[in-house]
């Protein structure tokens, strides 16, 4: 199969594909106009759990692009949905490191969030049963300490995503994966990751799209998350070179994207020729 043959839906990463921080990448509006003109369904699926769906909708609106809530899937939303499927929310207190993009979906699923002074005790049946970490730009030692104490006391440990870095308009900076590594070093426990490269987010996105893996194409800028996640989910993929990964990085891995393109302008041209 060629990358675009029999494609019925796209799963599109955002950071490094559509923008760097608050700076839109060239060709953004033409890309979305083409998607609408071609009636190509899509889900914008990002490992960044700091923003809510509403905040992403507002960000895109600031670039004169209109999307619906159903077209947004963050690792925060995916994590909250996954946890609700595997733990009864009303019976499972959660301690969360993160911003509104993680905290709000957890509350919407019915979880009660515990505070900095709530430490797990199986004897007294108090404290959180789950610790989950997402990107937190107000991270403090006390937040890390509370998470560590609870994980060491037996709380299940989850991470929204494992990205150690994040592309911004100022350059590449720290991502949630680096926070998880600190917690793992302190607690001795590895987190269960929900976001890419695990297949969960892609499976959730395909459920929204109503597509099978054979009908789905993923677009991303990171080999270790977007592309490996596509491989794990059994979908074709395009690596764009506008974000984190480069062609040189392919030399050190055992998997590869279906196609490599410079940026979304190339993808737009391909879509127009369908």
C-alpha positions as CSV (number, residue, x, y, z in Angstrom):
1,X,0.0,0.0,0.0
2,X,1.1,3.6,-0.6
3,X,0.8,5.9,2.4
4,X,-2.5,7.5,1.2
5,X,-4.3,4.6,-0.5
6,X,-7.6,3.7,1.1
7,X,-7.1,6.1,3.9
8,X,-10.4,7.0,5.7
9,X,-8.9,9.0,8.7
10,X,-5.8,10.7,10.0
11,X,-4.3,10.8,13.5
12,X,-2.3,14.0,13.7
13,X,0.2,15.0,16.3
14,X,0.3,18.8,17.2
15,X,3.6,19.9,18.9
16,X,6.3,19.9,16.2
17,X,3.8,19.1,13.4
18,X,1.3,22.0,13.6
19,X,3.3,24.5,15.7
20,X,6.2,25.2,18.0
21,X,4.8,26.5,21.2
22,X,2.7,29.5,20.2
23,X,4.2,29.8,16.7
24,X,2.2,28.1,13.9
25,X,4.3,26.3,11.3
26,X,4.1,27.3,7.7
27,X,1.2,26.0,5.7
28,X,-1.1,25.4,8.7
29,X,-4.2,27.0,7.4
30,X,-3.9,25.5,3.9
31,X,-3.4,22.1,5.6
32,X,-6.7,22.3,7.5
33,X,-8.6,23.9,4.6
34,X,-7.5,20.9,2.5
35,X,-8.6,18.4,5.1
36,X,-12.1,20.0,5.1
37,X,-12.3,20.3,1.3
38,X,-11.3,16.6,1.0
39,X,-13.8,15.7,3.8
40,X,-10.9,13.8,5.4
41,X,-11.8,12.9,9.1
42,X,-9.0,13.5,11.6
43,X,-8.2,13.4,15.3
44,X,-5.5,15.7,16.7
45,X,-3.8,13.4,19.1
46,X,-1.1,14.9,21.3
47,X,1.1,13.5,24.1
48,X,1.1,16.9,25.7
49,X,-1.3,16.7,28.7
50,X,-1.0,20.3,29.9
51,X,-4.0,21.7,28.0
52,X,-7.7,20.7,27.9
53,X,-9.6,20.1,24.7
54,X,-11.2,23.5,25.1
55,X,-7.8,25.2,25.3
56,X,-6.6,23.5,22.2
57,X,-9.8,24.5,20.4
58,X,-9.1,28.1,21.5
59,X,-5.4,27.9,20.4
60,X,-6.4,26.7,16.9
61,X,-9.1,29.4,16.8
62,X,-6.3,32.0,17.3
63,X,-4.8,30.6,14.1
64,X,-8.3,30.9,12.4
65,X,-8.8,27.2,12.4
66,X,-12.0,25.6,13.7
67,X,-12.1,22.1,15.2
68,X,-14.6,20.3,17.4
69,X,-14.0,18.7,20.8
70,X,-14.4,15.3,19.3
71,X,-11.4,16.1,17.0
72,X,-9.1,16.6,20.0
73,X,-7.4,13.8,22.0
74,X,-4.7,14.5,24.5
75,X,-2.8,12.0,26.6
76,X,-4.5,13.6,29.6
77,X,-8.0,12.7,28.2
78,X,-6.7,9.3,27.1
79,X,-5.3,8.6,30.6
80,X,-8.5,9.6,32.4
81,X,-10.6,7.4,30.1
82,X,-8.2,4.5,30.5
83,X,-8.1,4.8,34.3
84,X,-11.9,4.9,34.4
85,X,-12.1,1.7,32.4
86,X,-9.7,-0.1,34.8
87,X,-10.5,1.4,38.2
88,X,-13.9,2.5,39.6
89,X,-13.5,6.3,39.9
90,X,-15.8,6.7,42.9
91,X,-13.7,4.2,44.9
92,X,-10.2,5.2,43.6
93,X,-8.6,8.4,45.0
94,X,-5.9,9.8,42.7
95,X,-2.9,12.0,43.3
96,X,-2.0,13.9,40.1
97,X,1.0,15.9,39.1
98,X,-0.2,18.0,36.1
99,X,-2.1,20.9,34.8
100,X,-5.7,21.4,33.7
101,X,-5.3,19.1,30.7
102,X,-5.0,16.2,33.1
103,X,-6.8,17.3,36.2
104,X,-10.1,18.3,34.5
105,X,-10.5,15.0,32.6
106,X,-9.9,13.0,35.8
107,X,-12.6,15.0,37.6
108,X,-14.9,14.6,34.7
109,X,-14.5,10.9,34.9
110,X,-15.5,11.0,38.6
111,X,-12.1,10.6,40.3
112,X,-11.5,12.4,43.6
113,X,-8.1,14.2,43.6
114,X,-6.0,14.1,46.8
115,X,-3.7,16.8,48.0
116,X,-0.1,17.3,49.0
117,X,-0.7,16.2,52.6
118,X,-2.6,13.0,51.7
119,X,-0.2,10.1,52.0
120,X,-1.4,6.5,51.3
121,X,-1.9,4.2,54.3
122,X,-3.3,0.7,53.8
123,X,-3.8,0.4,57.5
124,X,-6.1,3.4,57.8
125,X,-7.4,3.1,54.2
126,X,-6.5,6.7,53.4
127,X,-4.6,8.4,50.7
128,X,-4.5,7.8,46.9
129,X,-4.6,4.5,45.2
130,X,-3.2,5.9,42.0
131,X,-0.4,8.4,41.3
132,X,-0.4,9.8,37.7
133,X,2.0,12.4,36.3
134,X,1.6,14.7,33.3
135,X,3.5,17.8,32.2
136,X,3.5,20.3,35.0
137,X,5.0,23.7,34.5
138,X,4.5,24.5,38.2
139,X,6.4,21.4,39.4
140,X,7.8,21.6,42.9
141,X,9.9,19.4,45.2
142,X,6.8,18.9,47.4
143,X,4.7,17.6,44.5
144,X,7.5,15.1,43.6
145,X,7.9,14.1,47.3
146,X,4.2,13.5,47.7
147,X,4.1,11.4,44.5
148,X,7.2,9.4,45.6
149,X,5.8,8.7,49.1
150,X,2.5,7.4,47.7
151,X,4.2,5.2,45.0
152,X,6.5,3.7,47.6
153,X,3.4,3.1,49.8
154,X,1.8,1.0,47.1
155,X,-0.1,3.4,44.8
156,X,-0.4,2.4,41.2
157,X,2.0,4.6,39.1
158,X,0.8,6.0,35.7
159,X,2.3,8.5,33.3
160,X,0.3,10.3,30.6
161,X,3.3,10.1,28.2
162,X,7.0,9.4,28.2
163,X,8.3,12.4,26.1
164,X,11.5,13.5,27.8
165,X,11.5,16.7,25.7
166,X,9.1,19.2,24.2
167,X,9.5,21.5,21.2
168,X,8.7,25.1,21.8
169,X,9.2,28.4,20.0
170,X,12.3,28.9,22.2
171,X,13.7,25.5,21.4
172,X,13.5,22.0,22.9
173,X,12.8,21.9,26.6
174,X,11.9,19.4,29.3
175,X,8.9,17.0,28.9
176,X,6.9,14.8,31.2
177,X,9.1,11.8,30.6
178,X,11.9,13.5,32.5
179,X,9.5,14.0,35.5
180,X,8.6,10.3,35.3
181,X,12.3,9.4,35.3
182,X,12.8,11.4,38.5
183,X,9.9,9.6,40.2
184,X,11.1,6.2,39.0
185,X,14.6,6.9,40.4
186,X,13.1,8.0,43.7
187,X,10.4,5.3,44.1
188,X,12.1,2.3,42.3
189,X,8.9,1.8,40.4
190,X,8.3,2.1,36.6
191,X,5.1,3.9,35.5
192,X,2.5,2.5,33.1
193,X,2.5,4.9,30.1
194,X,-0.8,5.6,28.4
195,X,0.3,8.0,25.6
196,X,2.4,7.2,22.5
197,X,4.2,5.0,21.8
198,X,1.7,2.7,23.6
199,X,-1.2,1.9,21.2
200,X,-3.9,3.1,23.6
201,X,-4.3,6.6,22.2
202,X,-4.3,5.4,18.6
203,X,-6.9,2.8,19.4
204,X,-9.1,5.5,21.1
205,X,-8.6,7.8,18.1
206,X,-9.6,5.1,15.7
207,X,-12.7,4.5,17.7
208,X,-13.7,8.1,17.2
209,X,-12.8,8.0,13.5
210,X,-14.6,4.7,13.0
211,X,-11.6,3.4,11.1
212,X,-9.6,0.2,11.1
213,X,-5.8,0.3,11.4
214,X,-5.6,-0.5,7.6
215,X,-7.7,2.7,6.9
216,X,-5.7,5.0,9.2
217,X,-2.6,7.2,8.7
218,X,-0.7,8.8,11.6
219,X,1.4,12.0,11.2
220,X,4.1,12.9,13.7
221,X,7.5,14.4,14.3
222,X,8.9,12.0,16.9
223,X,10.2,8.5,16.0
224,X,10.1,7.2,19.6
225,X,6.5,8.2,20.2
226,X,4.4,9.1,17.2
227,X,6.0,6.6,14.7
228,X,6.7,3.8,17.1
229,X,3.1,4.2,18.4
230,X,1.8,3.9,14.9
231,X,3.9,0.7,14.4
232,X,2.5,-0.7,17.7
233,X,-1.1,0.1,16.6
234,X,-0.6,-1.3,13.1
235,X,-1.2,1.9,11.2
236,X,0.8,3.6,8.5
237,X,2.7,6.7,9.3
238,X,4.4,9.9,8.0
239,X,7.4,11.4,9.8
240,X,7.6,15.2,9.3
241,X,11.0,16.8,9.9
242,X,9.6,20.0,11.4
243,X,9.9,18.8,15.0
244,X,12.1,16.5,17.1
245,X,13.4,13.6,15.0
246,X,15.7,13.8,11.9
247,X,16.4,11.3,9.1
248,X,19.8,10.6,10.8
249,X,17.9,9.2,13.9
250,X,16.6,6.4,11.7
251,X,20.0,4.8,11.7
252,X,19.8,3.9,15.4
253,X,16.3,2.3,15.4
254,X,14.8,-1.0,14.1
255,X,11.5,0.5,12.9
256,X,10.6,3.2,10.4
257,X,7.8,5.4,9.2
258,X,6.0,4.5,6.0
259,X,7.1,7.9,4.5
260,X,9.2,10.9,5.4
261,X,8.1,14.4,4.5
262,X,9.6,17.8,5.3
263,X,6.5,19.3,6.9
264,X,2.7,19.6,6.6
265,X,3.0,21.6,3.3
266,X,4.2,18.4,1.6
267,X,1.3,16.5,3.1
268,X,-1.1,19.1,1.9
269,X,0.2,18.7,-1.7
270,X,-0.2,14.9,-1.4
271,X,-3.8,15.3,-0.1
272,X,-4.7,17.7,-2.9
273,X,-3.6,15.1,-5.5
274,X,-5.7,12.3,-4.1
